XYZ file of C-alpha atoms in Angstrom:
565
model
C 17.213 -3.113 39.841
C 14.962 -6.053 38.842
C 12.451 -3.956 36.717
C 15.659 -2.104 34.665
C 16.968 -5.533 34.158
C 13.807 -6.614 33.081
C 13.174 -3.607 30.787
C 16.864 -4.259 29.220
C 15.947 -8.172 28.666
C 12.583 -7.135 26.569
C 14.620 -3.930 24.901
C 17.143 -6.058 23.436
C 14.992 -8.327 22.342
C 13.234 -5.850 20.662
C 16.254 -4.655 19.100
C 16.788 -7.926 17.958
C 13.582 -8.357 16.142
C 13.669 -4.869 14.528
C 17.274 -5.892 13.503
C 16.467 -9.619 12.283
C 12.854 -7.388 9.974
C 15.596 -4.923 8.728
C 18.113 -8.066 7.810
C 15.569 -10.253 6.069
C 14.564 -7.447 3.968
C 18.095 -6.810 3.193
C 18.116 -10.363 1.521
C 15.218 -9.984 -0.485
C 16.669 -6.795 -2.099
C 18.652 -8.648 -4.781
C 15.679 -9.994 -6.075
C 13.082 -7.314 -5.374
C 14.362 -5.581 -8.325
C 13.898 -8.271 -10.789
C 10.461 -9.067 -9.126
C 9.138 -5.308 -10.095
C 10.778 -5.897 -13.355
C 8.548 -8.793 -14.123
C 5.558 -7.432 -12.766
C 6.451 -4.186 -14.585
C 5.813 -6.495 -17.736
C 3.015 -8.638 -16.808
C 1.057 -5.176 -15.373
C 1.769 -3.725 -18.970
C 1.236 -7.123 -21.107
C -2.318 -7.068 -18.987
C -3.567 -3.786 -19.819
C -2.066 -4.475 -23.444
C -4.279 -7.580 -23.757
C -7.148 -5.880 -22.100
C -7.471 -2.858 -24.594
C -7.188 -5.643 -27.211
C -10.033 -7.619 -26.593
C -12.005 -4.593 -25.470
C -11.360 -3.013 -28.417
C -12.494 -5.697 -30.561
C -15.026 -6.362 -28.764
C -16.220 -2.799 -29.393
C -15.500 -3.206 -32.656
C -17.371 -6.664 -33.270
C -20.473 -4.902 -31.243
C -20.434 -2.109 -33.946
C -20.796 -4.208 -36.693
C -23.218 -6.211 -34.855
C -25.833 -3.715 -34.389
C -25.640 -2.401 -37.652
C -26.211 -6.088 -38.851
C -29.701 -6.047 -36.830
C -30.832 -3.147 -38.538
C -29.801 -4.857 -42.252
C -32.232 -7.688 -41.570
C -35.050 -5.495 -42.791
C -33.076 -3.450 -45.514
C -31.539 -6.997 -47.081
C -34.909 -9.175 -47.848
C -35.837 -11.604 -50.613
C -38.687 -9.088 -52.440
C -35.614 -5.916 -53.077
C -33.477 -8.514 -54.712
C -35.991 -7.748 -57.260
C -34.785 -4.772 -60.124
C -37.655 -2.723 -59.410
C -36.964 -2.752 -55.373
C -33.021 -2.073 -55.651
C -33.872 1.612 -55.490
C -35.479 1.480 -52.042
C -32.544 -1.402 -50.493
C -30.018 0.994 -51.402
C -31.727 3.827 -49.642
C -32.179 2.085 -46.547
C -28.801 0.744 -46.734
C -27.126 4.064 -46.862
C -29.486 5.338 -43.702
C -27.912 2.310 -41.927
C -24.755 3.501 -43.314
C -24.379 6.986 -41.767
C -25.339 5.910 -38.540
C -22.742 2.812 -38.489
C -19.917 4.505 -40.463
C -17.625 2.132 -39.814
C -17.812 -0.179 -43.009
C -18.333 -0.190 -46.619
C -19.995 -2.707 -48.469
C -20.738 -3.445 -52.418
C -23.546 -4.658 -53.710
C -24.746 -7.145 -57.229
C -27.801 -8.851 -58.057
C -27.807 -9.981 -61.573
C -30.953 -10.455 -64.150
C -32.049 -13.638 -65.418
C -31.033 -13.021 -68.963
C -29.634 -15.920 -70.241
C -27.282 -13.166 -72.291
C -25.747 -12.216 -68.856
C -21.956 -12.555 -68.521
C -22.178 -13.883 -64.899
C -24.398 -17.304 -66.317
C -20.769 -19.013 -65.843
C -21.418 -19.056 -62.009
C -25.426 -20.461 -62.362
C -24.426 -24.051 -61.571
C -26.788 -26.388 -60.645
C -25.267 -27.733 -57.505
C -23.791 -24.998 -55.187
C -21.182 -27.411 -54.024
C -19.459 -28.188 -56.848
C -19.510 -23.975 -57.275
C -18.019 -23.682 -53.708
C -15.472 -26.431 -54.453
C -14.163 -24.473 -57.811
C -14.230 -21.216 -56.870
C -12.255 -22.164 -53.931
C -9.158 -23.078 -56.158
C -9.710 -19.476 -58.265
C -7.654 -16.645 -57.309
C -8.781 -13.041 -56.224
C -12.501 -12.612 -57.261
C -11.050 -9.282 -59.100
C -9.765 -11.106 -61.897
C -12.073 -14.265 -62.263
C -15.673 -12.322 -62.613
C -14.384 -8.462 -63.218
C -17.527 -8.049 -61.209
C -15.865 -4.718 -59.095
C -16.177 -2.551 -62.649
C -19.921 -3.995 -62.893
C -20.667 -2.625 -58.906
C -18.873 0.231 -59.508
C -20.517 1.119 -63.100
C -24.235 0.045 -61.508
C -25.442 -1.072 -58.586
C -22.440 0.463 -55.798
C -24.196 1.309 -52.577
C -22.543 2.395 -49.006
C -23.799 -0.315 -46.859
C -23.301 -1.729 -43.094
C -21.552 -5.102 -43.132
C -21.836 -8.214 -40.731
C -19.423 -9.394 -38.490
C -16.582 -11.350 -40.121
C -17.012 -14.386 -37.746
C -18.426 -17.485 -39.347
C -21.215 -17.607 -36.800
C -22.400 -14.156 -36.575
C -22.312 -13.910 -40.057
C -24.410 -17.399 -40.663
C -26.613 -16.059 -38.103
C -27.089 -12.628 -39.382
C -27.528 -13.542 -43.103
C -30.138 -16.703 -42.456
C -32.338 -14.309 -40.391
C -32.036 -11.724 -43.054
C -32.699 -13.851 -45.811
C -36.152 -15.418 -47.080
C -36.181 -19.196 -47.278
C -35.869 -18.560 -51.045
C -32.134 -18.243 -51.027
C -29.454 -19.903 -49.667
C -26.855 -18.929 -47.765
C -23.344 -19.532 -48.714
C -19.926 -18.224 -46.721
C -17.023 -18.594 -48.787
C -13.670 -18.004 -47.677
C -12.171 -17.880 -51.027
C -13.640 -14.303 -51.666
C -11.846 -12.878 -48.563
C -8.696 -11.383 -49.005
C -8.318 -9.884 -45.921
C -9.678 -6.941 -47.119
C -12.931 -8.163 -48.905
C -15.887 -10.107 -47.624
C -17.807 -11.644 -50.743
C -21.323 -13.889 -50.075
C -22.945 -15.323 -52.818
C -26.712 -15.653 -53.258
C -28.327 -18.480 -54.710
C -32.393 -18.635 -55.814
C -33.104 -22.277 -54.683
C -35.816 -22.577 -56.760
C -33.282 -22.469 -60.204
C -30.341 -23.146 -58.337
C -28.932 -19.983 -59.858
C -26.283 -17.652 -58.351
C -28.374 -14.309 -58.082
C -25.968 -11.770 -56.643
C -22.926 -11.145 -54.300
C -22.523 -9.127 -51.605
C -18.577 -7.419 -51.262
C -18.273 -5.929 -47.717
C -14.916 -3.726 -47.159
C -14.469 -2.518 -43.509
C -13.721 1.587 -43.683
C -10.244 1.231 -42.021
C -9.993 5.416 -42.237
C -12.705 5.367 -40.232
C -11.369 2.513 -37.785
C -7.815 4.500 -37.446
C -8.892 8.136 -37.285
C -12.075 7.806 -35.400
C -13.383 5.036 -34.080
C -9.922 3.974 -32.342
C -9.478 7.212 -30.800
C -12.973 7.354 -29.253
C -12.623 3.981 -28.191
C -9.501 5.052 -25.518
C -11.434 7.355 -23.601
C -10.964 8.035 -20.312
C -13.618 5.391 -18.475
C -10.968 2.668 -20.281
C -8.034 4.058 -19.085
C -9.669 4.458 -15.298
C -10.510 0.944 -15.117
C -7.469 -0.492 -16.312
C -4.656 1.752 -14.595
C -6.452 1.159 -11.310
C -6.212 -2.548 -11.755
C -3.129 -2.486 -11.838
C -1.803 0.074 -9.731
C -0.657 2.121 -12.802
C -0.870 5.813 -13.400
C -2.416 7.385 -16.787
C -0.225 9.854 -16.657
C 2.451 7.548 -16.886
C 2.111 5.563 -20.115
C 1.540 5.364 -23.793
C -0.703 3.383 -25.925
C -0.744 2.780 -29.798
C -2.645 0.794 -32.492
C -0.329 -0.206 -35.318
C -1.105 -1.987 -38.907
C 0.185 -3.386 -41.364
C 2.899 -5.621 -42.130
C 5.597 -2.822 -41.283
C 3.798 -1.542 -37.863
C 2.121 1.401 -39.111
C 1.282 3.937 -36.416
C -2.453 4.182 -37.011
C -3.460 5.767 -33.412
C -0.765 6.824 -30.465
C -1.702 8.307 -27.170
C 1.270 11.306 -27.273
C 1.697 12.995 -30.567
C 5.249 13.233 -30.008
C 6.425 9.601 -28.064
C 8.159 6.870 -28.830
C 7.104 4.831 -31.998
C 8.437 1.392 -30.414
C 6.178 -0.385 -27.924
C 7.521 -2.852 -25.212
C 4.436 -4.919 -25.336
C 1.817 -5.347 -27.887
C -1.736 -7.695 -28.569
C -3.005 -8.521 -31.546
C -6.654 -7.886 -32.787
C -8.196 -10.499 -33.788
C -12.101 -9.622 -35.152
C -9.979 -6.720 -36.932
C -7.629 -8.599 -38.349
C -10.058 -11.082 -39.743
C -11.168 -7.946 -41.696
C -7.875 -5.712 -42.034
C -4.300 -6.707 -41.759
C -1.805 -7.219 -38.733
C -3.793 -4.584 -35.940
C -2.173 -4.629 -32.710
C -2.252 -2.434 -29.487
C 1.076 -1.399 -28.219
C 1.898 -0.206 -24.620
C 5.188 1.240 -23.023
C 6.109 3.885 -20.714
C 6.197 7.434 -21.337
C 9.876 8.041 -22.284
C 10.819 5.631 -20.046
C 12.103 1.281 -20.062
C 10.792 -0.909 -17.848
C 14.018 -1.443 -16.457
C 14.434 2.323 -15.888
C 11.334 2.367 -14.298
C 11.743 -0.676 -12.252
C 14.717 1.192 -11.151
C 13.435 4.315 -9.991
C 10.522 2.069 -7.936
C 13.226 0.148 -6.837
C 15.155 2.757 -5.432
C 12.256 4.488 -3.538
C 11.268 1.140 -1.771
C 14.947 0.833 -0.553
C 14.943 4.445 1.024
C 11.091 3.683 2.598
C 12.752 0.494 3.748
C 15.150 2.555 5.096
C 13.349 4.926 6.628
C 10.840 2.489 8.665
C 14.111 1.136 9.860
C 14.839 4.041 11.598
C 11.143 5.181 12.460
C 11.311 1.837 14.452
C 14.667 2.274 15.965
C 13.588 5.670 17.047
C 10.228 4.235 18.648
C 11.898 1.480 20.222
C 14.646 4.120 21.732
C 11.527 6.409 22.504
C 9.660 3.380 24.592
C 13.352 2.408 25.869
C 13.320 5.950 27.280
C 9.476 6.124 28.261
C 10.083 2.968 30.209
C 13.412 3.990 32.084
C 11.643 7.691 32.604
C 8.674 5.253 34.356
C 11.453 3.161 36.311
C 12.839 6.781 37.407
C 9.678 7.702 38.665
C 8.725 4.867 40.195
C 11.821 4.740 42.535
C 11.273 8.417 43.087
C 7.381 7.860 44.323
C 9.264 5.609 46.608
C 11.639 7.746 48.036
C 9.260 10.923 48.018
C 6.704 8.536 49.966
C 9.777 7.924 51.938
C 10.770 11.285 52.518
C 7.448 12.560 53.735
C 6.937 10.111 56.168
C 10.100 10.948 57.634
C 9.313 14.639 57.248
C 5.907 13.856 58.774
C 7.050 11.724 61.598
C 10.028 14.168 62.885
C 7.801 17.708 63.915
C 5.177 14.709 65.962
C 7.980 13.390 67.350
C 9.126 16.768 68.952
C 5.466 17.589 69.222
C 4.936 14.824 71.157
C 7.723 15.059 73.376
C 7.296 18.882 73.914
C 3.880 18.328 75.296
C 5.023 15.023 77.539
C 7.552 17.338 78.980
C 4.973 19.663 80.288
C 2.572 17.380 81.061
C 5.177 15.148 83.523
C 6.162 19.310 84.918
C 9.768 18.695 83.629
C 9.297 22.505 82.662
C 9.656 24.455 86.133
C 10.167 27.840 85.385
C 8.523 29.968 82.755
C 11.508 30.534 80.987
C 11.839 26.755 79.866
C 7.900 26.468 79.060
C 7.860 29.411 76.915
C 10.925 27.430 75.342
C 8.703 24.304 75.315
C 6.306 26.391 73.880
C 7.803 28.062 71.221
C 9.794 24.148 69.751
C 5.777 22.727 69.686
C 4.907 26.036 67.831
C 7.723 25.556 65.453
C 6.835 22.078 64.546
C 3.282 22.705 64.253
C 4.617 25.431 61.034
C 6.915 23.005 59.580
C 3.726 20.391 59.738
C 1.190 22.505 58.397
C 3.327 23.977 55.828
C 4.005 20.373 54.526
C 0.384 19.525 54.813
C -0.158 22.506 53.000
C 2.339 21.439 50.005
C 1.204 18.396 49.999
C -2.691 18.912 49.413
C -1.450 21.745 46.350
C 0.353 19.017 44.939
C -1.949 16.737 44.859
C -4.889 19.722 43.527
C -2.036 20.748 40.741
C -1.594 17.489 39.802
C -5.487 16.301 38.999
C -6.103 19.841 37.712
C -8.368 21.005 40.624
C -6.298 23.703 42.049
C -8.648 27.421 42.554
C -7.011 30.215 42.266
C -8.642 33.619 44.058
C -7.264 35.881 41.064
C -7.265 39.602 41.804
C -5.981 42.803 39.819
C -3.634 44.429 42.382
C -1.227 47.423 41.591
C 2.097 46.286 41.052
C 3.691 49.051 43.682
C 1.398 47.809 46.466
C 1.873 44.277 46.020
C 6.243 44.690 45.578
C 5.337 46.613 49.297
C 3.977 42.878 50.526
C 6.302 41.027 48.603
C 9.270 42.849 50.664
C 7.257 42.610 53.777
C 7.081 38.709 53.649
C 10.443 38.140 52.996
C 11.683 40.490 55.863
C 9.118 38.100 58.205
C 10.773 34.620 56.786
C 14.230 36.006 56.175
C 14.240 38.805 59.223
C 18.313 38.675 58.790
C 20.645 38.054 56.044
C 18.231 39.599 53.180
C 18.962 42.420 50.869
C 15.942 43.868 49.229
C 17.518 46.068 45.856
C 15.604 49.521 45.217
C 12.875 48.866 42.840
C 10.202 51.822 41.639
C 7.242 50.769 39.762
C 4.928 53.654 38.000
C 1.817 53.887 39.805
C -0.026 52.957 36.636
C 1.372 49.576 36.718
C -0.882 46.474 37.549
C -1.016 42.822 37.601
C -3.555 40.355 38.299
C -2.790 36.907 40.112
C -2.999 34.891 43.413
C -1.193 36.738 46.083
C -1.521 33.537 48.483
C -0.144 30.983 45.757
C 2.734 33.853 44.759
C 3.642 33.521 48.563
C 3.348 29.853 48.801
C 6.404 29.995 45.864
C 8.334 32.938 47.506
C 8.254 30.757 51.002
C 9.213 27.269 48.692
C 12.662 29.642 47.000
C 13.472 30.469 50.544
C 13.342 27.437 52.078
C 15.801 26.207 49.466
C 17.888 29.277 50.275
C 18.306 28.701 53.497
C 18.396 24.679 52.952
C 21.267 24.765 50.721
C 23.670 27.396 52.490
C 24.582 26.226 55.684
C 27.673 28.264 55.094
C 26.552 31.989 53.864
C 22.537 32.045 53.981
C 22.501 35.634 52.442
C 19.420 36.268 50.113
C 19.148 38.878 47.585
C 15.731 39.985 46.214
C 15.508 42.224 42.943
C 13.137 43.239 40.567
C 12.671 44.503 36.989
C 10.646 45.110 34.298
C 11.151 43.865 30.891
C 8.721 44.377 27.624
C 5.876 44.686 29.949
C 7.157 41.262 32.189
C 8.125 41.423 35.943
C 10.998 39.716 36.569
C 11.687 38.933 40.135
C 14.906 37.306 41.206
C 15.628 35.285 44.569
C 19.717 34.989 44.548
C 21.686 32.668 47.296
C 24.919 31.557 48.160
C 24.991 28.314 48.759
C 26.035 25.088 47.249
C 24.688 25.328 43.585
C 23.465 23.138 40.733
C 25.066 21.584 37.764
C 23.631 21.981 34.516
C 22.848 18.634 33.698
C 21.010 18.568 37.060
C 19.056 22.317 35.850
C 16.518 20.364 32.883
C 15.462 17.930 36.018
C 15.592 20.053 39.009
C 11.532 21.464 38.592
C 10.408 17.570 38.170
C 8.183 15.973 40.713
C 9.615 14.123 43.286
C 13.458 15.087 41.793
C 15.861 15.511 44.982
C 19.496 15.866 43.313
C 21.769 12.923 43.665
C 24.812 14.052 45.872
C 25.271 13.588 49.268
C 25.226 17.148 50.550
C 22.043 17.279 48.864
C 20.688 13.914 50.863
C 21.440 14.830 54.281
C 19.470 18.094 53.617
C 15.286 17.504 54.828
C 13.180 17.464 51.798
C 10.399 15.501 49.497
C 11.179 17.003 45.893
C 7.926 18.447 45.163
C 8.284 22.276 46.102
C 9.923 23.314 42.508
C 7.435 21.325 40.891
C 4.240 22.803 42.729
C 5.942 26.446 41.730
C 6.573 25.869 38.221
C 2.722 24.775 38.468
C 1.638 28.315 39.948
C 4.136 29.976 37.416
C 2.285 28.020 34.330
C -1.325 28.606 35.728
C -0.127 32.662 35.493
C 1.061 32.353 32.448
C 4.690 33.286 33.570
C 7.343 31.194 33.960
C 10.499 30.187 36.443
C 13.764 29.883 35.490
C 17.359 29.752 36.926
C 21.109 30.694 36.788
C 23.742 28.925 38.629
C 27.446 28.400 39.543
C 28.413 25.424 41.738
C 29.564 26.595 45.006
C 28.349 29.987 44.391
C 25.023 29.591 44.356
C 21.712 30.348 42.691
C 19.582 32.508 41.193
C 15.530 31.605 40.767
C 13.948 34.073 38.500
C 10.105 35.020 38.191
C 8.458 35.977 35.362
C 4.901 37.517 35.316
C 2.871 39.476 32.751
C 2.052 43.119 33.706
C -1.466 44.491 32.505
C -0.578 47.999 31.833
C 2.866 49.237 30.678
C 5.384 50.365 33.777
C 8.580 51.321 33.686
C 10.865 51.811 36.600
């Protein structure tokens, strides 16, 4: 009573745990939707920002490494007319293989008849300072017709960043010239640098650098969002490929320059801007979203799936907590019934020495005078001796079934010959009160098993008989065949069992719980040890019953060759 006590206390409190898990998550729900909202966003916003700056940084590396390779096309000795030829050669090799640009390029002679002798000032500051008020280079030096008419050439321009391009350009140029960066020629479209000889102080020649945004939007964009990008990012942040859509737009009205699905949405939740592009081009962002889906709907559909797994482990632990609940009564159970089988057996034990014992202290004190009462004598220590042994015997099985060391001596036996023994010992246990029913076997018919072990469960259904109908101790014993299966029936008349009591009844150490059943000698083992034999045969044992009509066991074992009756 202490120990199920004890295993309620600790249940409940389980129960109570499980319960208080199941209500705290129940008041973070409210919120959990908003928080996958929001992280929904920042996931999306992250990738967004991170295919940004990738990008550019792709981008910026481009231009970058066809800058190294200008250093040796863009040097002071082609600046001269008779070297043009051979710079605009090895500009449009660097061209081809870093088509991402184009770029213009003047020099202009020293004749003093030259239009452009308006820009030869003598101090390159007060040049930068005016030109900086001008307008669009276009329309103060008309020096586009004169590129276009002369001296155009596809070249690879520098980055647009003030230091890569300082750097780039002083490497690239001899000491003889002068670098000079000057916003005022950049339009957002246009790059222009101006060259000055420091030797004259003379401008000498501009260079106009236009990034190739068809090439940007139709090629270079689309190679850039290969899959290594996408496998990096999604993972980070526990997103699925499959389950959004990217976009570069331009332009003031959000042109749709590059989109992941030919056919999706034109609107993106979440965009970054591009800044070494736009320093070039005009208003290039990334844009991210869902495939045909909101955030919200999304964050939805997440949400909804985390309530049902929430859900679910609720009940996965309300099941293993019933399960253990069960596991642990089931052990209580079996405890109590070790006791009580322990119990049992002694008493069984202790009851045939007893009349052992005073059997043979009657003969030895010659209480027994005439042969009539010895033989009686006799015959009670001769009884005992076969109730002990066959409990010894049961016992020892048990305990050999149980670890898994039971030997059977299996032997192939014709199934005609061994029904013959089969009737024979139940006419020696049962030698009144038995009906055997007619039952004809072909002679083909065999089956291979343990005859001893087969008796040992024969003599366990009879004892029960016998046990259990103190009123009409008739026994019936039948036979059939069915689908190549003996079936062997034992039927008495005695008290019955209930059917809740039938699932229990072949359990070790399971006596059933009424009082006819207790005043009857037993230890609860004998089912078990045949069910044991049955399994090891691969057959089985099974019964029918009515209460207070009785019961019938029923045997079934598999034939080796086909009979019929």
């Amino acid at each position: 009573m202490k120990t199920r006590n004890t295993i309620l206390i600790f249940g409940g409190l389980a129960l109570a745990v499980v319960l208080g898990i199941f209500g705290w998550q129940l008041s973070v729900l409210p919120n959990l939707r908003f928080q996958i909202q929001s992280g929904l966003h920042n996931s999306l916003q992250t990738i967004a920002d991170n295919a940004a700056k990738q990008l550019d940084e792709a981008y910026s590396q481009e231009i970058l490494q066809g800058s190294q390779q200008m250093k040796k096309a863009v040097a002071p000795a082609n600046f001269a007319q008779e070297n043009l030829a051979a710079m605009r050669q090895e500009m449009l090799r660097i061209s081809s293989a870093h088509p991402l640009a184009n770029a213009w390029i003047a020099t202009f002679p020293d004749s003093s008849g030259q239009r452009f002798r308006a820009y030869e000032y003598k101090q390159p500051s007060r040049y930068r300072k005016e030109t900086a008020q001008l307008g669009s280079w276009r329309e103060q030096t008309e020096l586009s017709q004169f590129v276009q008419a002369q001296l155009g050439s596809l070249i690879q321009p520098y980055h647009s960043i003030d230091s890569f391009a300082a750097t780039y350009w002083q490497n690239a140029l001899d000491s003889s010239l002068s670098f000079v960066y000057n916003k005022a020629f950049n339009n957002s479209i246009f790059v222009g640098i101006p060259w000055f000889d420091q030797a004259t102080d003379s401008l000498r020649g501009f260079l106009f650098c236009q990034t190739d945004a068809w090439h940007l939007d139709q090629v270079f964009v689309r190679d850039f969002f290969k899959d290594q990008f996408w496998a990096a990012q999604t993972q980070k942040e526990g997103l699925q490929r499959k389950h959004l859509q990217i976009g570069v737009m331009a332009g003031k009205g959000d042109k749709l320059v590059y989109n992941s699905i030919a056919y999706g949405a034109q609107e993106f939740e979440h965009t970054s801007a591009l800044a070494d592009i736009n320093s070039w081009l005009s208003d290039y962002k990334v844009g991210l979203r869902f495939r045909g889906a909101s955030v919200e709907s999304v964050a939805e559909s997440i949400y909804d799936r985390n309530l049902y797994m929430i859900l679910a482990m609720f009940i996965l632990l309300i099941s293993f907590l019933a399960l253990l609940f069960r596991s642990a009564v089931r052990l209580v159970r079996l405890s109590r019934l070790k006791t009580e089988f322990v119990a049992n057996v002694s008493h069984e034990i202790k009851t045939p020495l007893a009349s052992i014992r005073l059997a043979t202290d009657t003969l030895k004190l010659g209480r027994a005078k005439t042969p009539e009462q010895q033989g009686k004598i006799v015959e009670i220590i001769d009884t005992e001796t076969a109730r002990l042994q066959y409990l010894i015997h049961n016992l020892l099985d048990f305990s050999q079934l149980e670890s898994g060391q039971k030997k059977y001596k299996m032997e192939t036996i014709s199934l005609k010959i061994w029904w013959e023994q089969v009737s024979q010992f139940f006419q020696a246990r049962v030698p009144s009160d038995l009906e055997i029913k007619a039952f004809s076997p072909a002679n083909a018919a065999a089956i291979k098993l343990d005859i001893h072990a087969l008796e040992q469960v024969f003599a366990i259904l009879i004892d029960n008989a016998r046990k259990y109908s103190k009123l009409d101790q008739r026994i019936i014993l039948s036979a059939e065949i069915r689908s190549n299966t003996l079936r062997i029936s034992v039927q008495d008349f005695g008290i019955g069992i209930s059917r809740e009591n039938r699932a229990i009844i072949f359990e070790k150490f399971v006596r059933l719980g009424n009082t006819d059943v207790h005043n009857v000698k037993g230890h609860g083992i004998g089912l078990s040890i045949a069910r044991a034999i049955l399994r090891d045969h691969n057959g089985k044992i099974g019964l029918n019953s009515q209460i207070g009509k009785g019961t019938t066991f029923y045997l079934e074992l598999p034939l080796l060759k086909g009979a019929t009756t």
